[in-house]
PDB file of C-alpha atoms and ligand atoms in Angstrom:
ATOM      1  CA  MET H   1       2.916  74.964  54.874  1.00 55.00           C
ATOM      2  CA  THR H   2       2.573  71.537  56.297  1.00 73.00           C
ATOM      3  CA  THR H   3      -0.351  71.227  58.722  1.00 80.00           C
ATOM      4  CA  PRO H   4      -1.148  67.623  60.150  1.00 83.00           C
ATOM      5  CA  GLN H   5      -4.586  66.513  59.778  1.00 83.00           C
ATOM      6  CA  SER H   6      -6.169  63.511  61.714  1.00 87.00           C
ATOM      7  CA  ARG H   7      -6.646  60.361  59.599  1.00 94.00           C
ATOM      8  CA  ARG H   8      -8.299  57.128  59.826  1.00 97.00           C
ATOM      9  CA  TYR H   9      -6.689  54.012  58.771  1.00 98.00           C
ATOM     10  CA  LEU H  10      -7.652  50.276  58.555  1.00 98.00           C
ATOM     11  CA  MET H  11      -4.836  47.622  59.267  1.00 98.00           C
ATOM     12  CA  CYS H  12      -4.493  43.994  59.277  1.00 98.00           C
ATOM     13  CA  ARG H  13      -2.184  42.348  61.749  1.00 98.00           C
ATOM     14  CA  PRO H  14       0.404  40.006  60.008  1.00 98.00           C
ATOM     15  CA  ASP H  15      -0.460  36.932  62.229  1.00 98.00           C
ATOM     16  CA  PHE H  16      -0.218  34.867  59.211  1.00 98.00           C
ATOM     17  CA  PHE H  17       2.325  36.597  57.207  1.00 98.00           C
ATOM     18  CA  THR H  18       4.944  34.664  55.083  1.00 98.00           C
ATOM     19  CA  VAL H  19       6.274  34.567  51.816  1.00 98.00           C
ATOM     20  CA  SER H  20       4.778  31.271  50.244  1.00 97.00           C
ATOM     21  CA  TYR H  21       4.588  32.441  46.726  1.00 98.00           C
ATOM     22  CA  GLU H  22       6.296  34.973  44.546  1.00 98.00           C
ATOM     23  CA  ILE H  23       4.179  37.699  42.665  1.00 98.00           C
ATOM     24  CA  ASN H  24       6.608  40.665  42.511  1.00 97.00           C
ATOM     25  CA  PRO H  25      10.553  40.702  42.365  1.00 97.00           C
ATOM     26  CA  TRP H  26      10.597  41.480  46.104  1.00 97.00           C
ATOM     27  CA  MET H  27       9.458  38.077  47.157  1.00 98.00           C
ATOM     28  CA  ASN H  28      11.444  34.961  47.527  1.00 98.00           C
ATOM     29  CA  LYS H  29       9.760  32.020  48.918  1.00 97.00           C
ATOM     30  CA  HIS H  30      13.332  30.448  49.813  1.00 97.00           C
ATOM     31  CA  LEU H  31      14.435  33.243  52.328  1.00 96.00           C
ATOM     32  CA  PRO H  32      13.105  32.665  55.919  1.00 95.00           C
ATOM     33  CA  VAL H  33      10.480  34.948  57.304  1.00 96.00           C
ATOM     34  CA  ASP H  34      10.192  35.871  61.055  1.00 98.00           C
ATOM     35  CA  THR H  35       6.582  36.067  61.470  1.00 98.00           C
ATOM     36  CA  ALA H  36       6.910  37.426  65.045  1.00 98.00           C
ATOM     37  CA  LEU H  37       9.231  40.344  63.956  1.00 98.00           C
ATOM     38  CA  ALA H  38       6.839  41.065  61.269  1.00 98.00           C
ATOM     39  CA  VAL H  39       4.190  41.486  63.951  1.00 98.00           C
ATOM     40  CA  LYS H  40       6.247  43.552  66.200  1.00 98.00           C
ATOM     41  CA  GLN H  41       7.251  45.858  63.219  1.00 98.00           C
ATOM     42  CA  TRP H  42       3.497  46.257  62.564  1.00 98.00           C
ATOM     43  CA  GLU H  43       2.766  46.879  66.125  1.00 98.00           C
ATOM     44  CA  ARG H  44       5.372  49.631  66.022  1.00 98.00           C
ATOM     45  CA  LEU H  45       3.899  51.203  62.950  1.00 98.00           C
ATOM     46  CA  ARG H  46       0.386  51.108  64.564  1.00 98.00           C
ATOM     47  CA  ASP H  47       1.640  52.666  67.571  1.00 98.00           C
ATOM     48  CA  THR H  48       3.269  55.261  65.610  1.00 98.00           C
ATOM     49  CA  TYR H  49      -0.094  56.337  63.896  1.00 98.00           C
ATOM     50  CA  LEU H  50      -1.700  56.360  67.148  1.00 98.00           C
ATOM     51  CA  ASP H  51       0.937  58.645  68.690  1.00 97.00           C
ATOM     52  CA  LEU H  52       0.458  60.706  65.860  1.00 97.00           C
ATOM     53  CA  GLY H  53      -3.371  61.046  66.669  1.00 96.00           C
ATOM     54  CA  ALA H  54      -4.841  58.817  63.942  1.00 97.00           C
ATOM     55  CA  THR H  55      -7.583  56.328  64.528  1.00 97.00           C
ATOM     56  CA  VAL H  56      -6.841  52.717  63.570  1.00 98.00           C
ATOM     57  CA  GLU H  57      -9.359  50.191  62.705  1.00 98.00           C
ATOM     58  CA  TYR H  58      -8.617  46.588  62.393  1.00 98.00           C
ATOM     59  CA  ILE H  59      -9.588  43.832  59.969  1.00 98.00           C
ATOM     60  CA  ASP H  60      -9.271  40.136  61.202  1.00 98.00           C
ATOM     61  CA  PRO H  61      -6.265  38.503  59.256  1.00 98.00           C
ATOM     62  CA  VAL H  62      -7.146  35.156  57.636  1.00 98.00           C
ATOM     63  CA  GLU H  63      -4.989  32.326  57.717  1.00 97.00           C
ATOM     64  CA  GLY H  64      -3.839  31.263  54.165  1.00 97.00           C
ATOM     65  CA  LEU H  65      -3.892  34.911  52.903  1.00 98.00           C
ATOM     66  CA  PRO H  66      -0.262  35.968  53.961  1.00 98.00           C
ATOM     67  CA  ASP H  67      -0.520  39.342  52.239  1.00 98.00           C
ATOM     68  CA  MET H  68      -3.575  40.686  53.776  1.00 98.00           C
ATOM     69  CA  VAL H  69      -1.202  42.632  56.048  1.00 98.00           C
ATOM     70  CA  TYR H  70      -0.975  45.015  52.976  1.00 98.00           C
ATOM     71  CA  SER H  71      -4.360  46.296  53.469  1.00 98.00           C
ATOM     72  CA  ALA H  72      -3.980  49.220  51.376  1.00 98.00           C
ATOM     73  CA  ASN H  73      -4.605  46.978  48.390  1.00 98.00           C
ATOM     74  CA  GLY H  74      -7.903  45.872  49.834  1.00 98.00           C
ATOM     75  CA  ALA H  75     -10.106  48.833  48.666  1.00 98.00           C
ATOM     76  CA  THR H  76     -10.240  52.480  47.900  1.00 98.00           C
ATOM     77  CA  VAL H  77     -12.369  54.811  49.995  1.00 98.00           C
ATOM     78  CA  VAL H  78     -13.026  58.361  48.802  1.00 97.00           C
ATOM     79  CA  ASP H  79     -15.569  60.677  50.109  1.00 95.00           C
ATOM     80  CA  GLY H  80     -16.631  57.545  52.345  1.00 96.00           C
ATOM     81  CA  VAL H  81     -17.397  55.647  49.173  1.00 97.00           C
ATOM     82  CA  VAL H  82     -15.756  52.247  49.095  1.00 98.00           C
ATOM     83  CA  TYR H  83     -14.530  50.671  45.751  1.00 98.00           C
ATOM     84  CA  GLY H  84     -13.654  47.376  45.869  1.00 98.00           C
ATOM     85  CA  ALA H  85     -10.384  45.622  44.938  1.00 98.00           C
ATOM     86  CA  ARG H  86     -10.153  43.003  42.075  1.00 98.00           C
ATOM     87  CA  PHE H  87      -6.595  41.292  42.457  1.00 98.00           C
ATOM     88  CA  THR H  88      -4.418  40.212  39.710  1.00 98.00           C
ATOM     89  CA  HIS H  89      -3.169  36.926  41.076  1.00 98.00           C
ATOM     90  CA  PRO H  90      -5.233  34.133  42.331  1.00 98.00           C
ATOM     91  CA  GLU H  91      -3.287  33.852  45.452  1.00 98.00           C
ATOM     92  CA  ARG H  92      -4.794  37.149  46.677  1.00 98.00           C
ATOM     93  CA  GLN H  93      -8.136  37.448  44.971  1.00 98.00           C
ATOM     94  CA  PRO H  94     -10.087  36.140  48.048  1.00 98.00           C
ATOM     95  CA  GLU H  95      -8.930  39.486  50.010  1.00 98.00           C
ATOM     96  CA  GLY H  96     -11.141  41.593  47.829  1.00 98.00           C
ATOM     97  CA  PRO H  97     -14.389  40.218  49.192  1.00 98.00           C
ATOM     98  CA  ALA H  98     -13.040  39.979  52.600  1.00 98.00           C
ATOM     99  CA  PHE H  99     -12.191  43.742  52.703  1.00 98.00           C
ATOM    100  CA  LEU H 100     -15.509  44.657  51.098  1.00 98.00           C
ATOM    101  CA  ARG H 101     -17.378  42.697  53.902  1.00 98.00           C
ATOM    102  CA  TRP H 102     -15.647  44.441  56.650  1.00 98.00           C
ATOM    103  CA  PHE H 103     -16.701  47.966  55.028  1.00 98.00           C
ATOM    104  CA  ALA H 104     -20.229  46.942  54.484  1.00 98.00           C
ATOM    105  CA  ASP H 105     -20.367  45.492  58.371  1.00 98.00           C
ATOM    106  CA  HIS H 106     -18.923  48.870  59.266  1.00 97.00           C
ATOM    107  CA  GLY H 107     -21.949  50.856  57.607  1.00 96.00           C
ATOM    108  CA  PHE H 108     -20.036  52.012  54.337  1.00 96.00           C
ATOM    109  CA  THR H 109     -21.871  52.028  50.832  1.00 93.00           C
ATOM    110  CA  VAL H 110     -19.512  49.730  49.057  1.00 97.00           C
ATOM    111  CA  HIS H 111     -19.068  49.131  45.295  1.00 98.00           C
ATOM    112  CA  ASP H 112     -17.725  45.775  43.908  1.00 97.00           C
ATOM    113  CA  ALA H 113     -15.233  46.482  41.133  1.00 98.00           C
ATOM    114  CA  ARG H 114     -16.130  45.209  37.470  1.00 98.00           C
ATOM    115  CA  GLU H 115     -12.381  45.964  36.699  1.00 98.00           C
ATOM    116  CA  ARG H 116      -8.994  44.708  37.654  1.00 98.00           C
ATOM    117  CA  ASN H 117      -7.472  47.000  40.504  1.00 98.00           C
ATOM    118  CA  GLU H 118      -5.734  46.548  43.619  1.00 98.00           C
ATOM    119  CA  GLY H 119      -7.051  49.413  45.713  1.00 98.00           C
ATOM    120  CA  GLU H 120      -4.881  52.161  47.120  1.00 98.00           C
ATOM    121  CA  GLY H 121      -1.746  50.200  45.834  1.00 98.00           C
ATOM    122  CA  ASP H 122      -2.653  52.057  42.572  1.00 98.00           C
ATOM    123  CA  ILE H 123      -5.387  54.539  43.367  1.00 98.00           C
ATOM    124  CA  LEU H 124      -3.923  57.540  45.360  1.00 98.00           C
ATOM    125  CA  THR H 125      -5.738  60.655  46.228  1.00 96.00           C
ATOM    126  CA  VAL H 126      -3.723  63.881  46.285  1.00 95.00           C
ATOM    127  CA  GLY H 127      -5.925  66.725  47.012  1.00 91.00           C
ATOM    128  CA  PRO H 128      -8.944  66.925  44.823  1.00 90.00           C
ATOM    129  CA  ARG H 129      -7.427  64.706  42.277  1.00 95.00           C
ATOM    130  CA  ILE H 130      -7.021  60.817  41.830  1.00 97.00           C
ATOM    131  CA  LEU H 131      -3.573  59.522  40.698  1.00 98.00           C
ATOM    132  CA  ALA H 132      -4.123  56.024  39.357  1.00 98.00           C
ATOM    133  CA  GLY H 133      -1.264  53.594  38.258  1.00 98.00           C
ATOM    134  CA  THR H 134      -1.414  50.985  35.595  1.00 98.00           C
ATOM    135  CA  GLY H 135       0.988  48.786  33.834  1.00 98.00           C
ATOM    136  CA  PHE H 136       1.056  45.979  36.275  1.00 98.00           C
ATOM    137  CA  ARG H 137      -1.749  45.244  38.733  1.00 98.00           C
ATOM    138  CA  THR H 138      -4.591  47.925  37.629  1.00 98.00           C
ATOM    139  CA  ASP H 139      -6.390  48.180  34.447  1.00 98.00           C
ATOM    140  CA  VAL H 140      -7.168  51.744  33.001  1.00 98.00           C
ATOM    141  CA  ALA H 141     -10.875  50.323  32.644  1.00 98.00           C
ATOM    142  CA  ALA H 142     -10.688  50.621  36.525  1.00 98.00           C
ATOM    143  CA  HIS H 143      -9.511  54.020  36.494  1.00 98.00           C
ATOM    144  CA  ALA H 144     -12.432  54.949  34.477  1.00 98.00           C
ATOM    145  CA  GLU H 145     -14.927  52.921  36.780  1.00 98.00           C
ATOM    146  CA  ALA H 146     -13.532  54.579  39.862  1.00 98.00           C
ATOM    147  CA  ALA H 147     -13.465  58.004  38.521  1.00 98.00           C
ATOM    148  CA  GLU H 148     -17.108  57.842  37.564  1.00 98.00           C
ATOM    149  CA  LEU H 149     -18.070  56.263  40.937  1.00 98.00           C
ATOM    150  CA  TRP H 150     -16.441  59.430  42.737  1.00 97.00           C
ATOM    151  CA  GLY H 151     -16.946  61.948  40.241  1.00 97.00           C
ATOM    152  CA  ARG H 152     -13.517  62.979  40.540  1.00 96.00           C
ATOM    153  CA  GLU H 153     -10.672  64.155  38.273  1.00 96.00           C
ATOM    154  CA  LEU H 154      -8.583  61.236  37.637  1.00 98.00           C
ATOM    155  CA  VAL H 155      -5.035  61.204  36.097  1.00 98.00           C
ATOM    156  CA  THR H 156      -3.681  57.869  34.707  1.00 98.00           C
ATOM    157  CA  LEU H 157       0.248  57.195  35.407  1.00 98.00           C
ATOM    158  CA  GLU H 158       1.945  54.396  33.476  1.00 98.00           C
ATOM    159  CA  LEU H 159       4.380  52.182  35.804  1.00 98.00           C
ATOM    160  CA  VAL H 160       7.408  50.333  33.810  1.00 98.00           C
ATOM    161  CA  ASP H 161       9.651  49.131  36.370  1.00 98.00           C
ATOM    162  CA  PRO H 162       8.463  45.762  37.711  1.00 98.00           C
ATOM    163  CA  ARG H 163      10.266  46.549  41.011  1.00 98.00           C
ATOM    164  CA  PHE H 164       7.812  49.227  41.456  1.00 98.00           C
ATOM    165  CA  TYR H 165       4.621  47.399  40.420  1.00 98.00           C
ATOM    166  CA  HIS H 166       2.106  49.578  42.466  1.00 98.00           C
ATOM    167  CA  LEU H 167       1.866  53.321  42.326  1.00 98.00           C
ATOM    168  CA  ASP H 168       2.343  53.594  46.068  1.00 98.00           C
ATOM    169  CA  THR H 169       5.934  52.115  45.764  1.00 98.00           C
ATOM    170  CA  ALA H 170       6.962  54.811  43.404  1.00 98.00           C
ATOM    171  CA  LEU H 171       4.916  57.870  44.726  1.00 98.00           C
ATOM    172  CA  ILE H 172       4.162  58.992  48.135  1.00 98.00           C
ATOM    173  CA  VAL H 173       1.245  61.480  48.698  1.00 97.00           C
ATOM    174  CA  LEU H 174       2.676  64.163  50.902  1.00 96.00           C
ATOM    175  CA  GLU H 175      -0.481  66.405  51.211  1.00 83.00           C
ATOM    176  CA  GLY H 176      -3.603  64.214  50.283  1.00 63.00           C
ATOM    177  CA  THR H 177      -6.952  64.650  51.979  1.00 54.00           C
ATOM    178  CA  GLU H 178      -8.126  68.346  51.846  1.00 51.00           C
ATOM    179  CA  GLY H 179     -10.959  69.891  53.600  1.00 43.00           C
ATOM    180  CA  GLY H 180     -12.092  71.804  50.653  1.00 39.00           C
ATOM    181  CA  THR H 181     -14.653  71.384  47.828  1.00 35.00           C
ATOM    182  CA  GLY H 182     -12.087  69.977  45.718  1.00 38.00           C
ATOM    183  CA  LEU H 183     -12.618  72.625  43.118  1.00 37.00           C
ATOM    184  CA  GLU H 184     -10.549  75.180  44.288  1.00 39.00           C
ATOM    185  CA  GLY H 185      -6.565  75.619  44.043  1.00 42.00           C
ATOM    186  CA  THR H 186      -6.049  73.092  41.266  1.00 43.00           C
ATOM    187  CA  GLU H 187      -3.264  75.154  39.742  1.00 45.00           C
ATOM    188  CA  GLY H 188      -0.393  74.394  42.510  1.00 43.00           C
ATOM    189  CA  GLY H 189      -1.600  75.489  45.914  1.00 47.00           C
ATOM    190  CA  ALA H 190      -1.549  73.484  48.960  1.00 49.00           C
ATOM    191  CA  ARG H 191      -5.072  72.154  48.055  1.00 64.00           C
ATOM    192  CA  ALA H 192      -3.691  70.724  44.880  1.00 78.00           C
ATOM    193  CA  GLY H 193      -1.578  68.362  47.061  1.00 89.00           C
ATOM    194  CA  GLN H 194       2.001  67.600  47.111  1.00 95.00           C
ATOM    195  CA  VAL H 195       3.885  64.440  46.212  1.00 97.00           C
ATOM    196  CA  ALA H 196       7.220  62.694  46.059  1.00 98.00           C
ATOM    197  CA  TYR H 197       8.307  60.252  43.484  1.00 98.00           C
ATOM    198  CA  TYR H 198      11.051  58.309  41.630  1.00 98.00           C
ATOM    199  CA  PRO H 199      10.669  59.402  38.030  1.00 98.00           C
ATOM    200  CA  ALA H 200      12.442  56.219  36.255  1.00 98.00           C
ATOM    201  CA  ALA H 201       9.503  54.192  37.524  1.00 98.00           C
ATOM    202  CA  PHE H 202       7.149  55.937  35.084  1.00 98.00           C
ATOM    203  CA  SER H 203       7.010  55.988  31.360  1.00 98.00           C
ATOM    204  CA  PRO H 204       8.344  58.973  29.653  1.00 98.00           C
ATOM    205  CA  SER H 205       4.700  60.513  29.066  1.00 98.00           C
ATOM    206  CA  SER H 206       3.794  59.833  32.417  1.00 98.00           C
ATOM    207  CA  ARG H 207       6.772  61.544  33.698  1.00 98.00           C
ATOM    208  CA  GLU H 208       5.987  64.542  31.806  1.00 98.00           C
ATOM    209  CA  VAL H 209       2.287  64.426  33.213  1.00 98.00           C
ATOM    210  CA  LEU H 210       3.747  64.449  36.815  1.00 98.00           C
ATOM    211  CA  GLU H 211       6.344  67.374  36.127  1.00 98.00           C
ATOM    212  CA  GLY H 212       3.085  69.454  34.670  1.00 97.00           C
ATOM    213  CA  LEU H 213       0.996  68.755  37.571  1.00 96.00           C
ATOM    214  CA  TYR H 214       3.616  68.894  40.598  1.00 96.00           C
ATOM    215  CA  PRO H 215       6.474  71.211  39.537  1.00 96.00           C
ATOM    216  CA  ASP H 216       7.786  71.590  42.995  1.00 95.00           C
ATOM    217  CA  ALA H 217       7.532  67.702  43.711  1.00 97.00           C
ATOM    218  CA  VAL H 218      10.169  66.175  45.800  1.00 98.00           C
ATOM    219  CA  ILE H 219      12.266  64.177  43.436  1.00 98.00           C
ATOM    220  CA  ALA H 220      13.612  60.852  44.917  1.00 98.00           C
ATOM    221  CA  ASP H 221      16.644  58.747  43.596  1.00 98.00           C
ATOM    222  CA  GLU H 222      16.833  54.970  42.980  1.00 98.00           C
ATOM    223  CA  SER H 223      18.930  54.289  46.284  1.00 98.00           C
ATOM    224  CA  ASP H 224      15.704  55.636  48.407  1.00 98.00           C
ATOM    225  CA  ALA H 225      13.341  54.019  45.983  1.00 98.00           C
ATOM    226  CA  VAL H 226      14.872  50.599  46.170  1.00 97.00           C
ATOM    227  CA  VAL H 227      14.298  50.315  50.100  1.00 97.00           C
ATOM    228  CA  LEU H 228      10.632  51.343  49.380  1.00 98.00           C
ATOM    229  CA  GLY H 229      11.025  54.584  50.800  1.00 98.00           C
ATOM    230  CA  LEU H 230       8.422  56.034  48.860  1.00 98.00           C
ATOM    231  CA  ASN H 231       6.083  53.854  50.422  1.00 98.00           C
ATOM    232  CA  GLY H 232       5.007  55.881  52.988  1.00 98.00           C
ATOM    233  CA  VAL H 233       2.126  57.682  54.830  1.00 98.00           C
ATOM    234  CA  SER H 234       1.592  61.311  55.569  1.00 97.00           C
ATOM    235  CA  ASP H 235      -0.690  63.330  57.420  1.00 95.00           C
ATOM    236  CA  GLY H 236       0.175  66.592  55.700  1.00 93.00           C
ATOM    237  CA  HIS H 237       3.148  67.053  58.120  1.00 95.00           C
ATOM    238  CA  HIS H 238       4.424  63.899  59.647  1.00 97.00           C
ATOM    239  CA  VAL H 239       5.766  61.388  56.988  1.00 98.00           C
ATOM    240  CA  VAL H 240       6.058  57.797  58.148  1.00 98.00           C
ATOM    241  CA  LEU H 241       8.617  56.077  56.234  1.00 98.00           C
ATOM    242  CA  ASN H 242      11.699  53.648  55.894  1.00 98.00           C
ATOM    243  CA  PRO H 243      14.584  55.285  57.836  1.00 98.00           C
ATOM    244  CA  LEU H 244      16.849  53.668  55.141  1.00 98.00           C
ATOM    245  CA  ALA H 245      15.594  56.031  52.662  1.00 98.00           C
ATOM    246  CA  THR H 246      18.179  58.409  54.208  1.00 98.00           C
ATOM    247  CA  LYS H 247      18.212  61.144  51.330  1.00 98.00           C
ATOM    248  CA  LEU H 248      14.460  61.352  51.018  1.00 98.00           C
ATOM    249  CA  VAL H 249      14.236  61.687  54.795  1.00 98.00           C
ATOM    250  CA  GLY H 250      16.688  64.965  54.400  1.00 98.00           C
ATOM    251  CA  GLN H 251      14.710  66.122  51.420  1.00 98.00           C
ATOM    252  CA  LEU H 252      11.440  66.049  53.307  1.00 98.00           C
ATOM    253  CA  ALA H 253      12.913  67.701  56.530  1.00 97.00           C
ATOM    254  CA  GLU H 254      14.192  70.608  54.317  1.00 97.00           C
ATOM    255  CA  ARG H 255      10.627  71.096  53.017  1.00 95.00           C
ATOM    256  CA  GLY H 256       9.298  71.430  56.496  1.00 95.00           C
ATOM    257  CA  TYR H 257       7.628  67.754  56.798  1.00 96.00           C
ATOM    258  CA  GLU H 258       8.584  65.691  59.786  1.00 97.00           C
ATOM    259  CA  PRO H 259      10.027  62.395  58.786  1.00 98.00           C
ATOM    260  CA  VAL H 260       9.246  59.636  61.039  1.00 98.00           C
ATOM    261  CA  GLY H 261      11.241  56.542  60.545  1.00 98.00           C
ATOM    262  CA  VAL H 262       9.626  53.095  61.222  1.00 98.00           C
ATOM    263  CA  ASP H 263      11.663  49.710  60.395  1.00 98.00           C
ATOM    264  CA  THR H 264       9.421  47.538  58.247  1.00 97.00           C
ATOM    265  CA  SER H 265      12.326  45.349  57.046  1.00 96.00           C
ATOM    266  CA  GLU H 266      10.391  42.057  57.722  1.00 97.00           C
ATOM    267  CA  LEU H 267       7.439  43.300  55.568  1.00 97.00           C
ATOM    268  CA  VAL H 268       9.439  44.446  52.825  1.00 96.00           C
ATOM    269  CA  LEU H 269      10.281  40.693  52.306  1.00 97.00           C
ATOM    270  CA  GLY H 270       6.705  40.491  50.728  1.00 97.00           C
ATOM    271  CA  GLY H 271       7.372  43.633  48.531  1.00 97.00           C
ATOM    272  CA  GLY H 272       5.624  46.083  50.929  1.00 97.00           C
ATOM    273  CA  GLY H 273       6.479  48.969  53.443  1.00 97.00           C
ATOM    274  CA  ALA H 274       4.519  51.413  55.599  1.00 98.00           C
ATOM    275  CA  LYS H 275       1.895  52.525  53.203  1.00 98.00           C
ATOM    276  CA  CYS H 276       1.318  49.158  51.909  1.00 98.00           C
ATOM    277  CA  CYS H 277       0.018  48.216  55.440  1.00 98.00           C
ATOM    278  CA  THR H 278      -2.239  51.243  55.680  1.00 98.00           C
ATOM    279  CA  LEU H 279      -5.630  51.754  54.013  1.00 98.00           C
ATOM    280  CA  GLU H 280      -6.773  55.244  54.453  1.00 98.00           C
ATOM    281  CA  ILE H 281     -10.720  55.541  55.340  1.00 97.00           C
ATOM    282  CA  ARG H 282     -11.476  59.158  53.748  1.00 95.00           C
ATOM    283  CA  PRO H 283     -14.859  60.422  55.286  1.00 92.00           C
ATOM    284  CA  ALA H 284     -17.938  61.456  53.267  1.00 90.00           C
ATOM    285  CA  ARG H 285     -18.392  65.165  52.470  1.00 78.00           C
ATOM    286  CA  GLY H 286     -20.744  67.184  54.437  1.00 67.00           C
ATOM    287  CA  PRO H 287     -23.470  69.306  52.966  1.00 63.00           C
ATOM    288  CA  ASP H 288     -21.060  72.151  52.824  1.00 60.00           C
ATOM    289  CA  GLY H 289     -18.650  70.142  50.785  1.00 57.00           C
ATOM    290  CA  LEU H 290     -16.242  69.855  53.492  1.00 58.00           C
ATOM    291  CA  ALA H 291     -15.034  66.427  54.797  1.00 57.00           C
ATOM    292  CA  GLY H 292     -17.540  65.164  57.342  1.00 51.00           C
ATOM    293  CA  ALA H 293     -16.450  63.857  60.766  1.00 42.00           C
TER     294      ALA H 293
HETATM  295  N1  LIG C 301       3.139  40.924  48.415  1.00 64.35           N
HETATM  296  C1  LIG C 301       2.124  41.737  47.722  1.00 64.35           C
HETATM  297  C2  LIG C 301       1.793  41.773  46.229  1.00 64.35           C
HETATM  298  O1  LIG C 301       2.656  41.694  45.527  1.00 64.35           O
HETATM  299  C3  LIG C 301       2.774  43.127  48.292  1.00 64.35           C
HETATM  300  C4  LIG C 301       1.714  44.189  48.146  1.00 64.35           C
HETATM  301  C5  LIG C 301       2.287  45.405  48.501  1.00 64.35           C
HETATM  302  N2  LIG C 301       1.298  46.665  48.831  1.00 64.35           N
HETATM  303  C6  LIG C 301       1.224  47.749  48.108  1.00 64.35           C
HETATM  304  N3  LIG C 301       0.211  48.597  48.575  1.00 64.35           N
HETATM  305  N4  LIG C 301       2.172  48.181  47.390  1.00 64.35           N
HETATM  306  O2  LIG C 301       0.782  42.012  45.780  1.00 64.35           O
END
């Protein structure tokens, strides 16, 4: 069963987007970047979310922080509680406080991170569970810090291929935010969530963990992974992703999801796709344990 659920996203318009430094294998500062085209593609992505019924919030872009468009890295919000980012590379470090300030100004309880982590790039919510990547940008100490903050089960996954340096480049959450207490259905029901992933991006032991948790996961191949096809956003039914990930698009449709292709080719020059540009704001739980308004 694939049912859409309304979502709330935080996005940052790429007015100052460019590739002026190289911190992942996708970036080449000698290639020209068309900022106006990046803005057009980003607007198309934003309009797609609005058409799908999502609420979109905006953080002002800052000149000199070209990667700020990848808002998913700016923080992680679970149950309305914000866990700040602490970036690896000095070029992106000022983004952490900028995002925390946005959340504080908008009435959220914010927690500055002690440990190194890059927000939803590596910390993904799948049903009641958190999946957290390590190996490149986020330390396992941050996994522990986040798990304690939210009081949620967290599973660590080790990334081994530098092209897939964030968990959200190797794994897409298909059914994420559930309305339940988070305690039921952990053995494979819809409540436990569903994912698609590229196995070779993970260490052998993490691959085994994923096989155990999601025996029916959609398995993507390298050709779809290298166009960042797994860097997509799902509301539980629609899956917004790179249309060049043609096999994955077909696999998702076969499972009853509705793939929605959005071209983000200019933003891929910085090493990010749709998901990187989309920070999900997950609501606080009500007193009944259900997700609040
Ligand atoms: N240039 C950015 C970096 O390397 C891209 C971030 C992509 N974001 C993501 N959620 N994977 O940090």
